[in-house]
């Protein structure tokens, strides 16, 4: 395949690593950005920036025009917002409009960045995989529900004939987490001594560079209409904090907060900061509720069908620590 490659969300955490890999491969890359987008992660890269918005169909048609492949990484991943309907406008309606434009323009391949938020978590604590069923009614919070709905849009367009492959990254860590993500906040809170305790939960961590590579593998080897978990190592939050302690020489917190207490804190913080002060809570209740289950996943399908071979998680955490330290977060 030849032609320009469009990346939505290309100025973001995962997206800018994907852009770098596409450029290194020799592709011509167009990145769709909104007027308010911070593009510093793209500084110095030979990319074409085009103005566009997932809520504006005409701008999407212009962004897609002349592109043979599209990587749709853009999403609103906030766990709290004053107006939850915006999550559905961006993540669901925006995805539908973009894929409609791709179908109209005859795009040869689309890779859609979904999330493990759409994957079920078995009740017995074993890792979930692509076949672990979950209903929308069991989704915790608007972010998860909006991503679930968006993934259903992707499956719908695959059935309509759009050559689309779906990837479900777990929890990326590494350099370039500028906002930062919820996991990035865990790292920065640890580094700045603002994490005196932890809850008994768990995450599947993966290097952000490997997630970007997984997108290319999905483009090259993925089956149309199929989805692939891009993850690596399942770790409890305590294990993650202990790894950070080994990397930095700082003591990991030893106090475990019961889930009930954590949820009370989340409700209080969401009410005071979110409802009264109308600012983003530090402990949004939807995030605390997600911690009820260890979010462990199995990437065997990606390994077998795509050749996905992620690098060690401790190295990714080390790169994240170094990046946050050198960019003024600590």
mmCIF file of C-alpha atoms in Angstrom:
data_model
loop_
_atom_site.group_PDB
_atom_site.id
_atom_site.type_symbol
_atom_site.label_atom_id
_atom_site.label_comp_id
_atom_site.label_asym_id
_atom_site.label_seq_id
_atom_site.Cartn_x
_atom_site.Cartn_y
_atom_site.Cartn_z
ATOM 1 C CA UNK A 1 0.000 0.000 0.000
ATOM 2 C CA UNK A 2 1.153 3.499 -0.825
ATOM 3 C CA UNK A 3 -0.218 6.958 -0.196
ATOM 4 C CA UNK A 4 -0.462 9.149 2.867
ATOM 5 C CA UNK A 5 -1.233 7.724 6.302
ATOM 6 C CA UNK A 6 -3.672 9.655 8.511
ATOM 7 C CA UNK A 7 -3.272 9.456 12.282
ATOM 8 C CA UNK A 8 -5.961 10.924 14.513
ATOM 9 C CA UNK A 9 -4.689 11.591 18.012
ATOM 10 C CA UNK A 10 -1.183 11.678 16.578
ATOM 11 C CA UNK A 11 -0.072 14.395 18.995
ATOM 12 C CA UNK A 12 -1.012 12.266 22.005
ATOM 13 C CA UNK A 13 0.745 9.688 24.161
ATOM 14 C CA UNK A 14 0.338 6.583 21.995
ATOM 15 C CA UNK A 15 -0.221 8.532 18.789
ATOM 16 C CA UNK A 16 3.087 10.379 18.654
ATOM 17 C CA UNK A 17 5.013 7.125 19.152
ATOM 18 C CA UNK A 18 3.012 5.642 16.270
ATOM 19 C CA UNK A 19 3.811 8.687 14.113
ATOM 20 C CA UNK A 20 7.525 8.217 14.819
ATOM 21 C CA UNK A 21 7.366 4.561 13.799
ATOM 22 C CA UNK A 22 5.483 5.377 10.599
ATOM 23 C CA UNK A 23 8.067 8.015 9.678
ATOM 24 C CA UNK A 24 10.910 5.601 10.414
ATOM 25 C CA UNK A 25 9.205 3.141 8.079
ATOM 26 C CA UNK A 26 9.216 5.750 5.321
ATOM 27 C CA UNK A 27 5.518 6.661 5.297
ATOM 28 C CA UNK A 28 4.089 10.078 4.520
ATOM 29 C CA UNK A 29 2.130 11.011 7.629
ATOM 30 C CA UNK A 30 -0.758 13.409 8.116
ATOM 31 C CA UNK A 31 -1.854 14.161 11.684
ATOM 32 C CA UNK A 32 -5.312 15.547 12.331
ATOM 33 C CA UNK A 33 -5.318 18.072 15.169
ATOM 34 C CA UNK A 34 -7.834 20.456 16.663
ATOM 35 C CA UNK A 35 -7.006 24.124 17.031
ATOM 36 C CA UNK A 36 -6.453 23.642 20.764
ATOM 37 C CA UNK A 37 -4.193 20.591 20.428
ATOM 38 C CA UNK A 38 -0.762 20.730 22.063
ATOM 39 C CA UNK A 39 1.548 19.503 19.295
ATOM 40 C CA UNK A 40 4.880 19.775 21.127
ATOM 41 C CA UNK A 41 5.412 16.008 21.000
ATOM 42 C CA UNK A 42 5.529 16.349 17.200
ATOM 43 C CA UNK A 43 8.103 19.149 17.162
ATOM 44 C CA UNK A 44 10.861 18.464 14.646
ATOM 45 C CA UNK A 45 8.965 15.679 12.859
ATOM 46 C CA UNK A 46 8.249 15.880 9.133
ATOM 47 C CA UNK A 47 4.497 15.474 9.313
ATOM 48 C CA UNK A 48 1.590 17.270 7.689
ATOM 49 C CA UNK A 49 -0.722 18.820 10.280
ATOM 50 C CA UNK A 50 -4.336 19.272 9.232
ATOM 51 C CA UNK A 51 -7.101 20.962 11.190
ATOM 52 C CA UNK A 52 -9.991 18.657 11.944
ATOM 53 C CA UNK A 53 -12.464 17.587 14.575
ATOM 54 C CA UNK A 54 -14.245 14.294 15.111
ATOM 55 C CA UNK A 55 -17.488 16.245 15.507
ATOM 56 C CA UNK A 56 -17.136 17.944 12.089
ATOM 57 C CA UNK A 57 -17.896 15.612 9.188
ATOM 58 C CA UNK A 58 -16.611 17.991 6.510
ATOM 59 C CA UNK A 59 -13.242 18.350 8.243
ATOM 60 C CA UNK A 60 -13.020 14.554 8.532
ATOM 61 C CA UNK A 61 -13.616 14.126 4.811
ATOM 62 C CA UNK A 62 -10.837 16.609 4.149
ATOM 63 C CA UNK A 63 -8.480 14.862 6.555
ATOM 64 C CA UNK A 64 -9.103 11.441 4.994
ATOM 65 C CA UNK A 65 -8.888 12.647 1.387
ATOM 66 C CA UNK A 66 -5.848 11.163 -0.353
ATOM 67 C CA UNK A 67 -5.031 8.743 2.476
ATOM 68 C CA UNK A 68 -4.689 5.027 1.849
ATOM 69 C CA UNK A 69 -4.551 4.087 5.538
ATOM 70 C CA UNK A 70 -6.016 5.548 8.706
ATOM 71 C CA UNK A 71 -4.998 4.968 12.321
ATOM 72 C CA UNK A 72 -7.765 6.243 14.589
ATOM 73 C CA UNK A 73 -6.088 6.832 17.954
ATOM 74 C CA UNK A 74 -7.997 9.930 19.071
ATOM 75 C CA UNK A 75 -10.372 9.586 22.016
ATOM 76 C CA UNK A 76 -11.668 11.402 25.058
ATOM 77 C CA UNK A 77 -10.432 9.221 27.925
ATOM 78 C CA UNK A 78 -11.411 11.390 30.877
ATOM 79 C CA UNK A 79 -12.802 9.483 33.858
ATOM 80 C CA UNK A 80 -14.605 12.640 34.962
ATOM 81 C CA UNK A 81 -16.207 15.478 33.056
ATOM 82 C CA UNK A 82 -18.929 17.968 33.926
ATOM 83 C CA UNK A 83 -20.799 16.893 30.786
ATOM 84 C CA UNK A 84 -20.503 13.120 30.176
ATOM 85 C CA UNK A 85 -22.392 13.446 26.883
ATOM 86 C CA UNK A 86 -19.206 14.867 25.359
ATOM 87 C CA UNK A 87 -17.539 11.464 25.755
ATOM 88 C CA UNK A 88 -20.199 9.908 23.525
ATOM 89 C CA UNK A 89 -20.070 12.748 20.999
ATOM 90 C CA UNK A 90 -16.308 12.333 20.569
ATOM 91 C CA UNK A 91 -15.781 8.623 21.099
ATOM 92 C CA UNK A 92 -18.925 7.215 19.485
ATOM 93 C CA UNK A 93 -20.399 9.745 17.061
ATOM 94 C CA UNK A 94 -16.948 10.980 16.061
ATOM 95 C CA UNK A 95 -15.756 7.447 15.359
ATOM 96 C CA UNK A 96 -18.876 6.783 13.278
ATOM 97 C CA UNK A 97 -18.348 9.945 11.226
ATOM 98 C CA UNK A 98 -14.667 9.190 10.645
ATOM 99 C CA UNK A 99 -15.378 5.645 9.483
ATOM 100 C CA UNK A 100 -18.152 6.922 7.220
ATOM 101 C CA UNK A 101 -15.587 9.241 5.626
ATOM 102 C CA UNK A 102 -13.132 6.337 5.285
ATOM 103 C CA UNK A 103 -15.779 4.256 3.536
ATOM 104 C CA UNK A 104 -16.672 7.137 1.197
ATOM 105 C CA UNK A 105 -13.009 7.765 0.331
ATOM 106 C CA UNK A 106 -12.140 4.099 -0.248
ATOM 107 C CA UNK A 107 -9.481 3.845 2.453
ATOM 108 C CA UNK A 108 -7.529 0.597 2.064
ATOM 109 C CA UNK A 109 -6.941 -0.176 5.764
ATOM 110 C CA UNK A 110 -8.080 1.253 9.100
ATOM 111 C CA UNK A 111 -6.639 0.435 12.516
ATOM 112 C CA UNK A 112 -8.877 1.529 15.369
ATOM 113 C CA UNK A 113 -7.469 2.079 18.857
ATOM 114 C CA UNK A 114 -10.036 0.689 21.259
ATOM 115 C CA UNK A 115 -9.197 -0.225 24.870
ATOM 116 C CA UNK A 116 -9.205 -3.145 27.275
ATOM 117 C CA UNK A 117 -12.011 -1.155 28.917
ATOM 118 C CA UNK A 118 -14.280 -3.005 26.462
ATOM 119 C CA UNK A 119 -13.026 -6.457 27.516
ATOM 120 C CA UNK A 120 -14.632 -8.471 30.286
ATOM 121 C CA UNK A 121 -12.810 -9.395 33.488
ATOM 122 C CA UNK A 122 -13.526 -12.982 34.634
ATOM 123 C CA UNK A 123 -15.069 -13.307 38.094
ATOM 124 C CA UNK A 124 -12.468 -15.916 39.092
ATOM 125 C CA UNK A 125 -9.612 -13.430 38.731
ATOM 126 C CA UNK A 126 -8.036 -15.012 35.654
ATOM 127 C CA UNK A 127 -6.945 -12.646 32.862
ATOM 128 C CA UNK A 128 -9.548 -11.587 30.338
ATOM 129 C CA UNK A 129 -9.037 -12.098 26.620
ATOM 130 C CA UNK A 130 -10.805 -11.155 23.404
ATOM 131 C CA UNK A 131 -13.439 -13.841 23.975
ATOM 132 C CA UNK A 132 -14.325 -12.744 27.519
ATOM 133 C CA UNK A 133 -17.858 -11.492 27.051
ATOM 134 C CA UNK A 134 -19.209 -8.438 28.826
ATOM 135 C CA UNK A 135 -22.425 -6.502 28.426
ATOM 136 C CA UNK A 136 -22.689 -2.752 28.250
ATOM 137 C CA UNK A 137 -24.766 -2.793 31.425
ATOM 138 C CA UNK A 138 -21.726 -4.079 33.330
ATOM 139 C CA UNK A 139 -19.470 -1.234 32.191
ATOM 140 C CA UNK A 140 -18.336 1.080 35.002
ATOM 141 C CA UNK A 141 -18.661 4.731 34.036
ATOM 142 C CA UNK A 142 -19.162 6.786 30.905
ATOM 143 C CA UNK A 143 -15.617 6.363 29.582
ATOM 144 C CA UNK A 144 -15.918 2.581 29.452
ATOM 145 C CA UNK A 145 -19.425 2.701 28.020
ATOM 146 C CA UNK A 146 -18.420 5.207 25.336
ATOM 147 C CA UNK A 147 -15.439 3.071 24.288
ATOM 148 C CA UNK A 148 -17.646 -0.029 24.255
ATOM 149 C CA UNK A 149 -20.143 1.753 22.001
ATOM 150 C CA UNK A 150 -17.326 2.991 19.750
ATOM 151 C CA UNK A 151 -15.939 -0.517 19.377
ATOM 152 C CA UNK A 152 -19.384 -1.722 18.322
ATOM 153 C CA UNK A 153 -19.303 1.021 15.667
ATOM 154 C CA UNK A 154 -15.998 -0.401 14.426
ATOM 155 C CA UNK A 155 -17.427 -3.924 14.183
ATOM 156 C CA UNK A 156 -20.457 -2.499 12.355
ATOM 157 C CA UNK A 157 -18.281 -0.807 9.732
ATOM 158 C CA UNK A 158 -16.202 -3.961 9.301
ATOM 159 C CA UNK A 159 -19.427 -5.774 8.423
ATOM 160 C CA UNK A 160 -20.243 -2.970 5.967
ATOM 161 C CA UNK A 161 -16.988 -3.629 4.145
ATOM 162 C CA UNK A 162 -14.540 -1.191 5.722
ATOM 163 C CA UNK A 163 -11.198 -3.042 6.092
ATOM 164 C CA UNK A 164 -10.754 -2.341 9.786
ATOM 165 C CA UNK A 165 -8.661 -4.052 12.467
ATOM 166 C CA UNK A 166 -9.157 -3.210 16.139
ATOM 167 C CA UNK A 167 -6.474 -3.074 18.820
ATOM 168 C CA UNK A 168 -7.148 -2.950 22.552
ATOM 169 C CA UNK A 169 -4.144 -1.524 24.410
ATOM 170 C CA UNK A 170 -3.982 -2.305 28.113
ATOM 171 C CA UNK A 171 -2.142 0.298 30.234
ATOM 172 C CA UNK A 172 0.710 1.969 28.322
ATOM 173 C CA UNK A 173 3.639 3.418 30.254
ATOM 174 C CA UNK A 174 6.729 5.219 29.028
ATOM 175 C CA UNK A 175 7.977 8.577 27.755
ATOM 176 C CA UNK A 176 5.698 11.240 26.340
ATOM 177 C CA UNK A 177 2.799 10.903 28.803
ATOM 178 C CA UNK A 178 2.335 14.657 28.805
ATOM 179 C CA UNK A 179 -1.182 15.079 30.228
ATOM 180 C CA UNK A 180 -0.490 12.619 32.060
ATOM 181 C CA UNK A 181 -2.764 9.551 31.958
ATOM 182 C CA UNK A 182 -4.211 8.042 35.149
ATOM 183 C CA UNK A 183 -1.283 5.611 35.265
ATOM 184 C CA UNK A 184 1.147 8.435 34.611
ATOM 185 C CA UNK A 185 -0.343 10.195 37.632
ATOM 186 C CA UNK A 186 0.378 7.139 39.758
ATOM 187 C CA UNK A 187 4.019 7.387 38.708
ATOM 188 C CA UNK A 188 4.284 11.142 39.277
ATOM 189 C CA UNK A 189 2.465 10.910 42.616
ATOM 190 C CA UNK A 190 4.935 8.224 43.679
ATOM 191 C CA UNK A 191 7.894 10.324 42.545
ATOM 192 C CA UNK A 192 6.649 13.404 44.411
ATOM 193 C CA UNK A 193 5.724 11.571 47.610
ATOM 194 C CA UNK A 194 1.982 12.081 47.196
ATOM 195 C CA UNK A 195 1.050 8.412 47.426
ATOM 196 C CA UNK A 196 1.118 7.361 51.092
ATOM 197 C CA UNK A 197 -1.126 4.330 50.527
ATOM 198 C CA UNK A 198 -2.578 2.089 47.817
ATOM 199 C CA UNK A 199 -5.649 -0.007 47.038
ATOM 200 C CA UNK A 200 -5.640 -3.723 46.311
ATOM 201 C CA UNK A 201 -6.045 -3.638 42.551
ATOM 202 C CA UNK A 202 -3.971 -4.567 39.534
ATOM 203 C CA UNK A 203 -3.171 -3.514 35.987
ATOM 204 C CA UNK A 204 -1.719 -4.967 32.825
ATOM 205 C CA UNK A 205 1.223 -2.736 31.905
ATOM 206 C CA UNK A 206 2.870 -2.468 28.490
ATOM 207 C CA UNK A 207 5.503 -0.164 27.016
ATOM 208 C CA UNK A 208 3.892 2.618 24.999
ATOM 209 C CA UNK A 209 6.437 2.039 22.221
ATOM 210 C CA UNK A 210 5.252 -1.571 22.005
ATOM 211 C CA UNK A 211 1.636 -0.432 21.731
ATOM 212 C CA UNK A 212 2.645 1.752 18.779
ATOM 213 C CA UNK A 213 4.446 -1.203 17.196
ATOM 214 C CA UNK A 214 1.337 -3.322 17.773
ATOM 215 C CA UNK A 215 -0.643 -0.894 15.626
ATOM 216 C CA UNK A 216 1.740 -1.492 12.721
ATOM 217 C CA UNK A 217 1.553 -5.245 13.234
ATOM 218 C CA UNK A 218 -2.248 -5.052 13.223
ATOM 219 C CA UNK A 219 -2.148 -3.077 9.971
ATOM 220 C CA UNK A 220 0.136 -5.670 8.377
ATOM 221 C CA UNK A 221 -1.141 -8.950 9.802
ATOM 222 C CA UNK A 222 -4.472 -8.334 11.531
ATOM 223 C CA UNK A 223 -7.654 -10.044 10.386
ATOM 224 C CA UNK A 224 -10.363 -7.644 9.227
ATOM 225 C CA UNK A 225 -13.109 -7.306 11.842
ATOM 226 C CA UNK A 226 -11.008 -8.927 14.561
ATOM 227 C CA UNK A 227 -9.616 -7.325 17.707
ATOM 228 C CA UNK A 228 -6.319 -7.797 19.518
ATOM 229 C CA UNK A 229 -5.286 -7.019 23.094
ATOM 230 C CA UNK A 230 -1.935 -5.215 23.183
ATOM 231 C CA UNK A 231 -0.666 -5.844 26.698
ATOM 232 C CA UNK A 232 2.195 -7.400 28.567
ATOM 233 C CA UNK A 233 2.620 -7.979 32.308
ATOM 234 C CA UNK A 234 -0.126 -8.312 34.909
ATOM 235 C CA UNK A 235 0.952 -6.628 38.147
ATOM 236 C CA UNK A 236 -0.787 -5.672 41.361
ATOM 237 C CA UNK A 237 -0.608 -1.990 42.226
ATOM 238 C CA UNK A 238 1.636 -2.887 45.140
ATOM 239 C CA UNK A 239 4.033 -4.686 42.762
ATOM 240 C CA UNK A 240 4.061 -1.640 40.460
ATOM 241 C CA UNK A 241 4.922 0.642 43.373
ATOM 242 C CA UNK A 242 7.646 -1.748 44.525
ATOM 243 C CA UNK A 243 9.143 -1.705 41.007
ATOM 244 C CA UNK A 244 9.108 2.087 41.094
ATOM 245 C CA UNK A 245 10.819 1.910 44.468
ATOM 246 C CA UNK A 246 13.563 -0.310 43.059
ATOM 247 C CA UNK A 247 14.047 2.076 40.119
ATOM 248 C CA UNK A 248 14.214 5.231 42.214
ATOM 249 C CA UNK A 249 15.414 4.186 45.661
ATOM 250 C CA UNK A 250 12.253 5.645 47.189
ATOM 251 C CA UNK A 251 10.242 3.571 49.672
ATOM 252 C CA UNK A 252 7.016 2.097 48.342
ATOM 253 C CA UNK A 253 3.896 2.764 50.446
ATOM 254 C CA UNK A 254 2.985 -0.079 52.806
ATOM 255 C CA UNK A 255 -0.495 1.016 53.887
ATOM 256 C CA UNK A 256 -3.370 -0.586 51.998
ATOM 257 C CA UNK A 257 -6.652 1.324 51.905
ATOM 258 C CA UNK A 258 -9.783 -0.885 51.974
ATOM 259 C CA UNK A 259 -11.874 -0.567 48.827
ATOM 260 C CA UNK A 260 -14.860 0.787 50.770
ATOM 261 C CA UNK A 261 -12.750 3.578 52.262
ATOM 262 C CA UNK A 262 -11.277 4.373 48.836
ATOM 263 C CA UNK A 263 -14.774 4.680 47.369
ATOM 264 C CA UNK A 264 -15.879 6.985 50.194
ATOM 265 C CA UNK A 265 -12.853 9.182 49.442
ATOM 266 C CA UNK A 266 -13.698 9.059 45.731
ATOM 267 C CA UNK A 267 -17.326 10.064 46.321
ATOM 268 C CA UNK A 268 -16.262 12.933 48.586
ATOM 269 C CA UNK A 269 -13.568 14.198 46.215
ATOM 270 C CA UNK A 270 -15.859 13.946 43.190
ATOM 271 C CA UNK A 271 -18.593 15.843 45.032
ATOM 272 C CA UNK A 272 -16.397 18.600 46.461
ATOM 273 C CA UNK A 273 -14.001 19.179 43.556
ATOM 274 C CA UNK A 274 -16.240 18.060 40.716
ATOM 275 C CA UNK A 275 -19.690 19.264 41.733
ATOM 276 C CA UNK A 276 -18.982 22.188 44.064
ATOM 277 C CA UNK A 277 -15.671 23.558 42.767
ATOM 278 C CA UNK A 278 -16.287 22.356 39.193
ATOM 279 C CA UNK A 279 -12.699 21.220 38.731
ATOM 280 C CA UNK A 280 -11.318 17.770 37.941
ATOM 281 C CA UNK A 281 -11.255 15.476 41.003
ATOM 282 C CA UNK A 282 -7.923 13.972 41.980
ATOM 283 C CA UNK A 283 -9.730 10.743 42.898
ATOM 284 C CA UNK A 284 -12.685 10.412 40.481
ATOM 285 C CA UNK A 285 -15.175 7.869 41.763
ATOM 286 C CA UNK A 286 -15.404 6.066 38.411
ATOM 287 C CA UNK A 287 -11.680 5.328 38.563
ATOM 288 C CA UNK A 288 -11.982 4.024 42.123
ATOM 289 C CA UNK A 289 -14.879 1.753 41.146
ATOM 290 C CA UNK A 290 -12.785 0.295 38.315
ATOM 291 C CA UNK A 291 -10.259 -0.763 40.951
ATOM 292 C CA UNK A 292 -12.741 -3.240 42.446
ATOM 293 C CA UNK A 293 -11.310 -5.866 40.093
ATOM 294 C CA UNK A 294 -7.732 -6.507 39.051
ATOM 295 C CA UNK A 295 -7.614 -5.489 35.391
ATOM 296 C CA UNK A 296 -5.555 -8.418 34.119
ATOM 297 C CA UNK A 297 -5.502 -9.416 30.457
ATOM 298 C CA UNK A 298 -4.011 -12.006 28.111
ATOM 299 C CA UNK A 299 -2.328 -10.959 24.841
ATOM 300 C CA UNK A 300 -1.843 -14.448 23.406
ATOM 301 C CA UNK A 301 -3.890 -13.686 20.281
ATOM 302 C CA UNK A 302 -1.715 -10.679 19.408
ATOM 303 C CA UNK A 303 1.427 -12.720 20.011
ATOM 304 C CA UNK A 304 0.214 -15.629 17.879
ATOM 305 C CA UNK A 305 -1.479 -13.808 15.003
ATOM 306 C CA UNK A 306 0.447 -10.520 14.863
ATOM 307 C CA UNK A 307 3.870 -11.505 16.164
ATOM 308 C CA UNK A 308 3.511 -9.030 19.052
ATOM 309 C CA UNK A 309 6.583 -9.273 21.301
ATOM 310 C CA UNK A 310 6.520 -6.601 24.031
ATOM 311 C CA UNK A 311 9.655 -5.534 25.893
ATOM 312 C CA UNK A 312 10.096 -5.817 29.693
ATOM 313 C CA UNK A 313 7.779 -3.638 31.771
ATOM 314 C CA UNK A 314 10.466 -2.554 34.286
ATOM 315 C CA UNK A 315 12.382 -0.977 31.401
ATOM 316 C CA UNK A 316 9.243 0.895 30.301
ATOM 317 C CA UNK A 317 8.682 2.150 33.844
ATOM 318 C CA UNK A 318 12.299 3.278 33.937
ATOM 319 C CA UNK A 319 11.835 5.283 30.731
ATOM 320 C CA UNK A 320 8.675 6.832 32.179
ATOM 321 C CA UNK A 321 10.465 7.819 35.393
ATOM 322 C CA UNK A 322 13.315 9.354 33.401
ATOM 323 C CA UNK A 323 10.945 11.284 31.121
ATOM 324 C CA UNK A 324 8.832 12.691 33.950
ATOM 325 C CA UNK A 325 11.989 13.663 35.819
ATOM 326 C CA UNK A 326 13.495 15.479 32.849
ATOM 327 C CA UNK A 327 10.286 17.298 31.892
ATOM 328 C CA UNK A 328 9.461 19.053 35.144
ATOM 329 C CA UNK A 329 6.873 16.705 36.615
ATOM 330 C CA UNK A 330 8.972 15.950 39.702
#
